[in-house]
Amino acid sequence: MGASSSLLLRTPNAASKAMSPRPLVVVCGTTGVGKSKLAVELALALSRESDRHSYRGARIINADSMQVYVGMDIITNKVPVEERCGVEHLLMDYKKPGEQLTGPEWIKDAIEAIEETHERNQVPIVVGGTSYWIQHLLFPERMASLEEPGDRHAQPKGPPAVSESFVNALAALPPELLSFFNNLPEQAPSADEDPLAAHRLHDLLMSLDPLVAQRWHWRDTRKVLTNLRIIQGHRRLASELIKEQSQTTPIPRYRTLCFWLYAKPEVLKPRLDKRVEQMIQQGLLNEIQTLRAIASQQPEASGRSSPDTSSSNSEPRVDYTLGIYQAIGYKEFHDYLSSPDRSDAEFRAAVEQMKIGTRRYAKRQVAWIRNKLLPAINAANVASQADTGAPVVPTYLLNATELGDAWKTNVHDVAESITTSFLAGDTLPDPLTLSDTASELLSVRERPTDPVAVLQAHQRRVCEVCTTDPSNPFMVDGGLWETHIRSRNHRYMTGKGQNRHRLPSVDSGGREPRESDANS
């Protein structure tokens, strides 16, 4: 689908025997652009009888990794019940705070919900901001651990084929690492609480599969452990599985229509700031206090084997990369809520940090869609057009920058019209013709979709300048190396190489600087 194309697109009945011909509608985008609002509007429109297709009704399937948890409606920004207008919402409020839900587990649950919705002759609408989940729902065989979703103790259907590379790598392990590989921990150790265990885990993966190990920071213990379990379960190297995946063009599970809701940053930023203030007024701090109480009773929240009762005043160190504790606001208000003498200055600082965190998250969401999701969709569409003459995942950017009457014109009416044509199998407009913004953002530059190439491009590099402790190396994603060396932190460390203090904005533990540092 070239940038100069103005042809109408016809949706194929089925692009492949491996793809279900039954429809799926996806609504993705950043936080704060109205994804849930559009999903509800589409579901209500589909509840009305149409003479153009046979579907009657729709169900919304949540694809927000924070909204799967019961309660915590404010901090996770769930659409209020009254605004759901009676439309059924699935995979929302079905996990307890403190529980963990992995991508493969959610995908399994989402597939079940989609198939159940199809059996009712209704349209499943997947909506949420966790584009990583959405991408792997659309395109199977790109997440190795999906074959064993959530129960690594389950017996495989048959003995896995053992690769020669796996056998050789295992034979080269020293006895202590071999024993460690055969007895992997149940939970990933906390890099803060036990850096030696975190290093040991990464060293094991580096010894077995250096190509994959160099992709992950030693502090990313959950990802490192996941890759070790994949190797252990498949009896093959993770890099071998990734290479096999790269040999095939991704084929979507379903005949999919994708809407990307987008708002211009200069308009979205104040909108997000205002929403943070509204969340505080609605009782955000009460929810965070509830979460803190839950965390104190959840050993897995901090990587501990049991609650710490050594001191009545001790407070658990929570792993902010786990489950509901990733929700923006929880970490940002930690110091304020932990202070015995809470001051207005601490409160204002926490509010500002939450606003910054929310804006950064929105920026990362756009980056994922443009750099990961769209290239995967484009690759599938190119193959489909060569085979059938039509894209298999028609994708439209809807400009949600303006609200009010502009929303109805630019978002609601366009989405409803395209959805009706999609379900009827009629011709669809060229996505690039909807708006100048759509033409600009959908015409992204070519990016590699080969998983091996992506893996190699993002291998971690140690920055000697920013490393102050050799046992705690400062590691940078290879794809962000140029950004890092231009960052404020790197420039500071270059000029003050003997200074033992870093800038306050730098994450502890040797992580690369945030995007905002490079732009300052």
Coordinates of C-alpha atoms in Angstrom, one line a residue:
M1 CA 0.0 0.0 0.0
G2 CA 2.1 2.9 -1.3
A3 CA 1.9 6.5 -0.2
S4 CA 0.6 7.6 -3.6
S5 CA -2.1 5.0 -3.9
S6 CA -5.7 6.3 -4.0
L7 CA -7.4 3.0 -5.0
L8 CA -10.3 1.6 -3.0
L9 CA -9.6 -1.5 -1.1
R10 CA -11.8 -4.6 -1.1
T11 CA -11.7 -6.8 2.0
P12 CA -11.0 -10.4 1.1
N13 CA -13.3 -13.2 2.3
A14 CA -10.2 -15.1 3.6
A15 CA -6.6 -14.5 2.8
S16 CA -5.4 -17.8 4.1
K17 CA -6.7 -21.1 5.3
A18 CA -4.9 -20.3 8.5
M19 CA -7.0 -17.2 9.1
S20 CA -10.5 -17.2 10.4
P21 CA -12.9 -15.5 8.0
R22 CA -14.9 -14.2 10.9
P23 CA -14.4 -10.5 11.8
L24 CA -12.5 -8.8 14.5
V25 CA -12.4 -5.0 15.1
V26 CA -9.5 -3.5 17.0
V27 CA -9.3 -0.1 18.6
C28 CA -5.8 0.9 19.7
G29 CA -4.0 4.1 20.5
T30 CA -2.5 6.1 23.4
T31 CA -4.0 6.7 26.8
G32 CA -6.6 9.6 26.8
V33 CA -7.7 9.6 23.2
G34 CA -11.2 8.0 23.6
K35 CA -10.6 4.4 22.7
S36 CA -13.3 3.1 25.0
K37 CA -15.7 5.8 23.9
L38 CA -15.4 4.7 20.3
A39 CA -15.6 1.0 21.1
V40 CA -18.9 1.6 23.0
E41 CA -20.3 3.7 20.1
L42 CA -19.4 1.0 17.6
A43 CA -21.0 -1.7 19.7
L44 CA -24.2 0.4 20.1
A45 CA -24.3 0.9 16.3
L46 CA -23.9 -2.8 15.7
S47 CA -26.8 -3.5 18.1
R48 CA -29.1 -2.1 15.4
E49 CA -30.2 -4.4 12.6
S50 CA -28.4 -3.8 9.3
D51 CA -29.5 -4.9 5.9
R52 CA -25.8 -4.9 4.8
H53 CA -24.5 -7.7 7.1
S54 CA -25.8 -10.4 9.3
Y55 CA -24.1 -9.5 12.6
R56 CA -26.2 -8.2 15.5
G57 CA -24.5 -6.8 18.5
A58 CA -21.0 -6.6 19.8
R59 CA -18.9 -7.3 22.9
I60 CA -15.9 -5.3 24.0
I61 CA -12.8 -7.2 25.0
N62 CA -10.4 -5.3 27.2
A63 CA -6.7 -5.1 26.0
D64 CA -5.4 -2.9 28.7
S65 CA -3.0 -4.8 31.0
M66 CA -4.0 -2.7 34.0
Q67 CA -7.7 -2.8 33.6
V68 CA -7.8 -6.6 34.0
Y69 CA -7.7 -6.1 37.8
V70 CA -10.7 -6.0 40.0
G71 CA -11.4 -2.5 41.4
M72 CA -8.7 0.1 41.1
D73 CA -11.0 1.9 38.6
I74 CA -9.4 5.3 39.0
I75 CA -5.7 4.5 38.7
T76 CA -6.3 2.2 35.7
N77 CA -8.7 4.7 34.0
K78 CA -11.6 2.3 33.4
V79 CA -14.6 3.6 31.6
P80 CA -17.3 4.2 34.2
V81 CA -20.1 1.6 34.2
E82 CA -22.7 4.2 33.3
E83 CA -20.7 5.1 30.2
R84 CA -20.6 1.5 29.0
C85 CA -24.2 1.9 28.0
G86 CA -25.0 -1.7 28.8
V87 CA -22.4 -3.0 26.4
E88 CA -20.7 -6.2 27.8
H89 CA -17.0 -5.7 28.6
L90 CA -14.9 -8.9 28.9
L91 CA -11.5 -9.5 30.4
M92 CA -12.0 -6.5 32.7
D93 CA -12.1 -6.9 36.5
Y94 CA -11.2 -10.6 36.3
K95 CA -7.9 -10.7 38.2
K96 CA -7.2 -9.8 41.8
P97 CA -4.7 -7.0 42.5
G98 CA -1.5 -8.7 43.4
E99 CA -2.0 -11.5 40.8
Q100 CA 0.2 -11.6 37.7
L101 CA -1.2 -11.9 34.2
T102 CA 1.2 -12.7 31.3
G103 CA 0.7 -11.8 27.6
P104 CA 0.3 -15.5 26.6
E105 CA -2.3 -16.0 29.3
W106 CA -4.3 -12.9 28.2
I107 CA -4.1 -14.0 24.6
K108 CA -5.5 -17.4 25.5
D109 CA -8.4 -15.7 27.3
A110 CA -9.0 -13.2 24.5
I111 CA -9.2 -16.0 21.9
E112 CA -11.8 -17.8 24.0
A113 CA -13.8 -14.6 24.4
I114 CA -13.6 -13.8 20.6
E115 CA -14.7 -17.3 19.7
E116 CA -17.6 -17.2 22.1
T117 CA -18.6 -13.8 20.7
H118 CA -18.5 -15.2 17.1
E119 CA -20.7 -18.1 18.2
R120 CA -23.3 -15.5 19.2
N121 CA -23.1 -14.0 15.8
Q122 CA -21.8 -10.8 17.4
V123 CA -18.7 -8.8 16.6
P124 CA -15.8 -8.8 19.0
I125 CA -14.2 -5.4 19.5
V126 CA -10.7 -5.5 21.1
V127 CA -9.8 -2.2 22.7
G128 CA -6.9 -1.1 24.8
G129 CA -3.5 0.5 25.0
T130 CA -1.4 -2.6 25.5
S131 CA -0.4 -2.8 21.8
Y132 CA 2.1 -5.6 22.6
W133 CA -0.8 -7.9 23.5
I134 CA -2.9 -6.8 20.6
Q135 CA 0.0 -7.4 18.1
H136 CA 0.5 -11.0 19.4
L137 CA -3.2 -11.6 19.4
L138 CA -3.4 -10.6 15.8
F139 CA -0.3 -12.5 14.7
P140 CA 0.2 -16.0 16.1
E141 CA 3.5 -17.8 16.3
R142 CA 5.4 -14.7 17.3
M143 CA 5.4 -15.4 21.0
A144 CA 7.3 -18.6 21.8
S145 CA 5.9 -19.1 25.3
L146 CA 2.3 -19.0 24.0
E147 CA 2.3 -22.7 23.5
E148 CA 2.5 -23.1 27.2
P149 CA 0.2 -20.3 28.5
G150 CA 0.6 -20.1 32.2
D151 CA 1.3 -23.7 33.2
R152 CA 4.9 -24.6 32.7
H153 CA 4.4 -27.7 34.8
A154 CA 1.9 -29.2 32.3
Q155 CA 3.0 -32.2 30.5
P156 CA 3.7 -31.6 26.8
K157 CA 1.8 -33.5 24.2
G158 CA 4.9 -35.2 23.0
P159 CA 8.7 -35.1 23.5
P160 CA 10.1 -31.9 22.0
A161 CA 12.6 -32.2 19.3
V162 CA 16.0 -31.5 20.7
S163 CA 18.3 -29.3 18.6
E164 CA 22.0 -29.9 18.1
S165 CA 22.7 -26.3 19.2
F166 CA 20.9 -26.8 22.4
V167 CA 22.8 -30.0 23.1
N168 CA 26.1 -28.3 22.4
A169 CA 25.3 -25.3 24.5
L170 CA 24.2 -27.5 27.4
A171 CA 27.4 -29.6 27.2
A172 CA 29.5 -26.5 27.4
L173 CA 28.0 -25.3 30.7
P174 CA 30.1 -25.7 33.8
P175 CA 28.5 -28.0 36.4
E176 CA 27.1 -25.2 38.6
L177 CA 25.3 -23.5 35.7
L178 CA 24.0 -26.8 34.4
S179 CA 22.6 -27.5 37.8
F180 CA 21.1 -24.0 37.9
F181 CA 19.5 -24.5 34.5
N182 CA 17.9 -27.8 35.6
N183 CA 16.5 -26.1 38.7
L184 CA 15.3 -22.6 37.6
P185 CA 13.7 -20.5 40.3
E186 CA 9.9 -20.3 40.4
Q187 CA 10.0 -16.5 40.5
A188 CA 12.5 -14.1 38.9
P189 CA 14.7 -12.5 41.6
S190 CA 14.6 -8.8 42.2
A191 CA 17.6 -7.0 40.8
D192 CA 17.4 -4.5 43.7
E193 CA 17.0 -7.1 46.4
D194 CA 19.4 -9.7 45.0
P195 CA 21.7 -8.4 42.3
L196 CA 24.0 -11.4 42.5
A197 CA 21.0 -13.7 41.7
A198 CA 20.0 -11.4 38.8
H199 CA 23.5 -11.5 37.4
R200 CA 23.7 -15.3 37.8
L201 CA 20.4 -15.7 35.8
H202 CA 21.7 -13.4 33.0
D203 CA 25.1 -15.2 33.0
L204 CA 23.2 -18.5 32.4
L205 CA 21.3 -17.2 29.5
M206 CA 24.5 -15.6 28.1
S207 CA 26.2 -19.0 28.3
L208 CA 23.4 -20.8 26.5
D209 CA 22.1 -18.3 24.0
P210 CA 24.2 -15.1 23.7
L211 CA 22.2 -13.6 20.8
V212 CA 19.1 -13.5 23.0
A213 CA 20.9 -12.7 26.2
Q214 CA 22.5 -9.6 24.7
R215 CA 19.0 -8.3 24.0
W216 CA 18.0 -8.1 27.7
H217 CA 19.4 -6.0 30.5
W218 CA 20.6 -8.1 33.4
R219 CA 18.1 -6.3 35.6
D220 CA 15.2 -7.6 33.4
T221 CA 15.1 -10.8 35.4
R222 CA 11.5 -11.7 34.4
K223 CA 12.4 -11.6 30.7
V224 CA 15.7 -13.4 31.2
L225 CA 13.9 -16.2 33.2
T226 CA 11.1 -16.4 30.6
N227 CA 13.7 -17.0 27.8
L228 CA 15.4 -19.7 30.0
R229 CA 12.1 -21.4 30.5
I230 CA 11.4 -21.3 26.7
I231 CA 14.8 -23.0 26.1
Q232 CA 14.1 -25.5 28.9
G233 CA 10.6 -26.3 27.7
H234 CA 11.4 -26.5 23.9
R235 CA 14.8 -28.1 24.3
R236 CA 16.0 -25.6 21.7
L237 CA 17.6 -22.2 21.9
A238 CA 15.3 -19.2 21.9
S239 CA 17.2 -17.7 19.0
E240 CA 16.5 -20.8 17.0
L241 CA 12.8 -20.4 17.6
I242 CA 13.0 -16.8 16.7
K243 CA 14.8 -17.5 13.5
E244 CA 12.2 -20.1 12.5
Q245 CA 9.5 -17.5 13.0
S246 CA 11.3 -15.1 10.8
Q247 CA 11.1 -17.5 7.8
T248 CA 7.3 -17.1 7.5
T249 CA 5.1 -14.1 6.7
P250 CA 2.8 -13.3 9.7
I251 CA -0.8 -14.3 9.0
P252 CA -3.5 -12.8 11.2
R253 CA -5.7 -15.1 13.2
Y254 CA -8.8 -13.2 12.1
R255 CA -10.1 -11.0 9.4
T256 CA -9.3 -7.8 11.2
L257 CA -10.2 -4.1 10.9
C258 CA -7.9 -1.9 13.0
F259 CA -8.5 1.7 14.1
W260 CA -5.7 3.7 15.5
L261 CA -7.0 6.7 17.5
Y262 CA -4.5 9.5 17.5
A263 CA -4.3 13.0 19.0
K264 CA -1.6 15.5 18.3
P265 CA 0.9 15.7 21.2
E266 CA 0.5 19.4 21.8
V267 CA -3.3 18.9 22.4
L268 CA -3.0 15.5 24.2
K269 CA -0.5 16.6 26.8
P270 CA -2.7 19.2 28.6
R271 CA -5.6 16.8 28.3
L272 CA -3.5 14.1 30.1
D273 CA -2.4 16.6 32.7
K274 CA -6.0 17.6 33.4
R275 CA -7.0 13.9 33.7
V276 CA -4.4 13.3 36.4
E277 CA -5.8 16.2 38.4
Q278 CA -9.3 14.7 38.0
M279 CA -8.1 11.3 39.1
I280 CA -6.7 12.8 42.3
Q281 CA -10.1 14.6 42.9
Q282 CA -11.9 11.3 42.4
G283 CA -9.9 9.4 45.1
L284 CA -6.7 8.2 43.5
L285 CA -4.7 8.4 46.7
N286 CA -7.3 6.1 48.5
E287 CA -6.8 3.5 45.8
I288 CA -3.0 3.7 46.1
Q289 CA -3.2 3.2 49.8
T290 CA -5.3 0.1 49.2
L291 CA -2.7 -1.2 46.8
R292 CA 0.0 -0.5 49.3
A293 CA -1.8 -2.6 51.8
I294 CA -2.2 -5.4 49.3
A295 CA 1.5 -5.2 48.4
S296 CA 2.5 -5.5 52.1
Q297 CA 0.7 -8.9 52.1
Q298 CA 2.0 -10.1 48.8
P299 CA 5.6 -11.6 49.0
E300 CA 5.7 -11.8 45.2
A301 CA 5.3 -8.1 44.9
S302 CA 8.9 -7.6 46.1
G303 CA 10.4 -10.9 45.1
R304 CA 10.4 -12.1 48.7
S305 CA 9.5 -15.7 49.7
S306 CA 7.4 -14.5 52.6
P307 CA 6.2 -11.3 54.2
D308 CA 8.9 -9.4 56.0
T309 CA 7.9 -9.4 59.7
S310 CA 11.3 -8.6 61.0
S311 CA 10.2 -5.1 61.9
S312 CA 6.7 -3.7 62.5
N313 CA 7.8 -0.5 60.8
S314 CA 9.4 -2.1 57.8
E315 CA 7.9 -1.4 54.4
P316 CA 8.2 -3.9 51.5
R317 CA 10.2 -2.8 48.5
V318 CA 7.7 -3.3 45.7
D319 CA 8.8 -4.4 42.2
Y320 CA 7.2 -1.7 40.0
T321 CA 7.4 -3.9 36.9
L322 CA 4.9 -6.5 38.3
G323 CA 1.2 -6.5 37.6
I324 CA -1.0 -3.7 38.9
Y325 CA 2.1 -2.1 40.6
Q326 CA 3.1 -0.8 37.1
A327 CA 0.1 1.5 37.1
I328 CA 1.2 5.1 36.7
G329 CA 0.7 6.9 40.0
Y330 CA 1.6 4.1 42.4
K331 CA 5.3 4.6 42.2
E332 CA 5.1 8.3 41.8
F333 CA 3.2 8.8 45.1
H334 CA 5.3 6.4 47.1
D335 CA 7.6 8.9 48.8
Y336 CA 4.8 11.3 49.6
L337 CA 2.6 8.6 51.2
S338 CA 5.6 7.1 53.0
S339 CA 6.6 10.4 54.6
P340 CA 5.7 10.8 58.2
D341 CA 5.3 14.6 57.6
R342 CA 3.6 15.0 54.2
S343 CA 4.3 18.4 52.8
D344 CA 2.6 20.3 50.0
A345 CA 5.9 20.4 48.1
E346 CA 6.1 16.5 48.2
F347 CA 2.5 16.3 47.0
R348 CA 3.1 18.7 44.1
A349 CA 6.3 16.8 43.2
A350 CA 4.4 13.5 43.1
V351 CA 1.6 15.1 40.9
E352 CA 4.2 16.4 38.5
Q353 CA 6.0 13.0 38.3
M354 CA 2.6 11.3 37.6
K355 CA 1.9 13.8 34.8
I356 CA 5.4 13.3 33.3
G357 CA 5.0 9.5 33.6
T358 CA 1.7 9.6 31.8
R359 CA 3.0 11.7 29.0
R360 CA 6.0 9.4 28.6
Y361 CA 3.7 6.4 28.5
A362 CA 1.7 8.0 25.7
K363 CA 4.8 8.7 23.8
R364 CA 5.9 5.0 24.1
Q365 CA 2.5 3.8 23.0
V366 CA 2.8 5.8 19.8
A367 CA 6.3 4.5 19.3
W368 CA 5.2 0.9 19.6
I369 CA 2.4 1.3 17.1
R370 CA 4.6 3.0 14.5
N371 CA 7.7 0.9 15.0
K372 CA 6.3 -2.5 15.8
L373 CA 2.6 -2.9 15.1
L374 CA 2.3 -1.1 11.8
P375 CA 5.3 -2.8 10.2
A376 CA 3.9 -6.2 11.2
I377 CA 0.5 -5.2 9.7
N378 CA 2.1 -3.8 6.6
A379 CA 4.1 -6.9 6.0
A380 CA 1.0 -9.0 6.3
N381 CA -0.9 -6.7 4.0
V382 CA 1.8 -6.7 1.3
A383 CA 1.7 -10.5 1.2
S384 CA -2.1 -10.5 1.2
Q385 CA -2.3 -8.0 -1.6
A386 CA 0.1 -10.0 -3.7
D387 CA -2.0 -13.1 -3.1
T388 CA -5.6 -11.8 -3.1
G389 CA -5.3 -8.1 -4.2
A390 CA -6.6 -6.8 -0.9
P391 CA -5.1 -6.1 2.6
V392 CA -5.8 -8.6 5.2
V393 CA -5.7 -6.1 8.1
P394 CA -7.0 -2.8 6.8
T395 CA -5.8 -0.1 9.3
Y396 CA -7.1 3.4 9.7
L397 CA -5.9 6.3 11.7
L398 CA -8.7 8.4 13.1
N399 CA -7.8 12.0 14.2
A400 CA -9.1 12.4 17.7
T401 CA -7.3 15.7 18.3
E402 CA -10.5 17.7 18.5
L403 CA -13.5 16.7 20.6
G404 CA -17.2 17.8 20.5
D405 CA -18.7 18.0 17.0
A406 CA -15.3 17.2 15.4
W407 CA -15.3 13.8 17.2
K408 CA -18.5 12.8 15.5
T409 CA -17.2 14.0 12.1
N410 CA -13.6 12.7 12.3
V411 CA -14.0 9.6 14.4
H412 CA -17.5 8.3 15.1
D413 CA -19.0 8.7 11.6
V414 CA -15.9 7.5 9.8
A415 CA -15.4 4.5 12.0
E416 CA -19.1 3.4 11.8
S417 CA -19.1 3.7 8.0
I418 CA -15.9 1.8 7.5
T419 CA -17.0 -0.9 10.0
T420 CA -20.3 -1.5 8.2
S421 CA -18.5 -1.8 4.9
F422 CA -15.9 -4.1 6.4
L423 CA -18.5 -6.5 7.8
A424 CA -20.4 -6.4 4.5
G425 CA -17.3 -7.2 2.5
D426 CA -17.7 -4.0 0.5
T427 CA -14.9 -1.7 -0.8
L428 CA -13.1 0.3 1.8
P429 CA -11.4 3.7 1.4
D430 CA -7.7 4.0 1.1
P431 CA -6.4 4.7 4.7
L432 CA -4.0 7.3 3.5
T433 CA -6.8 9.5 2.1
L434 CA -8.7 10.0 5.4
S435 CA -6.6 13.0 6.6
D436 CA -3.2 14.6 6.2
T437 CA -2.3 13.2 9.6
A438 CA -3.2 9.7 8.5
S439 CA -1.1 10.0 5.3
E440 CA 1.9 11.2 7.4
L441 CA 1.8 8.6 10.2
L442 CA 0.7 5.6 8.3
S443 CA 3.4 6.1 5.7
V444 CA 6.1 5.1 8.1
R445 CA 9.6 4.4 6.9
E446 CA 10.5 0.8 6.3
R447 CA 11.5 -1.1 9.4
P448 CA 12.7 -4.6 9.8
T449 CA 10.0 -7.1 10.8
D450 CA 12.4 -10.1 10.8
P451 CA 12.6 -11.0 14.5
V452 CA 16.3 -11.9 14.2
A453 CA 17.1 -8.6 12.6
V454 CA 15.2 -6.8 15.4
L455 CA 16.9 -8.9 18.0
Q456 CA 20.3 -8.0 16.6
A457 CA 19.5 -4.3 16.3
H458 CA 18.5 -4.0 19.9
Q459 CA 21.3 -5.9 21.6
R460 CA 22.5 -4.2 24.8
R461 CA 25.7 -2.3 24.9
V462 CA 27.6 -1.3 28.1
C463 CA 28.4 2.4 28.3
E464 CA 31.8 2.6 30.0
V465 CA 31.4 6.3 30.6
C466 CA 28.2 5.9 32.6
T467 CA 29.3 2.8 34.5
T468 CA 30.5 3.8 37.9
D469 CA 30.4 0.3 39.4
P470 CA 31.8 -2.6 37.2
S471 CA 29.5 -5.0 39.0
N472 CA 26.5 -2.9 38.0
P473 CA 27.2 -2.0 34.3
F474 CA 25.2 0.7 32.7
M475 CA 23.6 -1.0 29.7
V476 CA 21.8 0.7 26.7
D477 CA 19.6 -0.8 24.1
G478 CA 21.6 -0.8 20.9
G479 CA 18.8 0.8 19.0
L480 CA 18.9 3.8 21.4
W481 CA 22.7 4.1 21.5
E482 CA 22.9 7.3 19.5
T483 CA 20.1 8.8 21.6
H484 CA 22.0 7.8 24.8
I485 CA 25.3 9.4 23.8
R486 CA 23.4 12.7 23.1
S487 CA 21.5 12.5 26.4
R488 CA 22.0 14.9 29.3
N489 CA 23.2 12.1 31.6
H490 CA 25.9 10.9 29.2
R491 CA 27.1 14.4 28.5
Y492 CA 27.3 15.0 32.2
M493 CA 29.2 11.8 32.9
T494 CA 31.6 12.6 30.0
G495 CA 32.4 16.0 31.5
K496 CA 32.4 14.8 35.1
G497 CA 34.0 11.4 34.7
Q498 CA 35.5 11.5 38.2
N499 CA 32.3 12.8 39.9
R500 CA 30.6 10.0 41.8
H501 CA 27.2 11.6 41.7
R502 CA 24.7 11.3 38.9
L503 CA 21.9 13.5 37.8
P504 CA 18.7 13.0 39.8
S505 CA 16.8 12.1 36.6
V506 CA 18.8 8.9 36.0
D507 CA 17.2 5.6 36.9
S508 CA 19.2 3.6 39.4
G509 CA 20.7 0.2 38.5
G510 CA 22.3 1.0 35.2
R511 CA 19.2 1.5 33.0
E512 CA 19.4 3.6 29.9
P513 CA 18.1 7.2 30.2
R514 CA 14.5 8.0 29.4
E515 CA 13.5 9.6 26.1
S516 CA 13.0 13.0 27.7
D517 CA 16.7 13.1 28.8
A518 CA 17.8 12.9 25.2
N519 CA 15.5 15.8 24.2
S520 CA 16.6 18.2 26.9

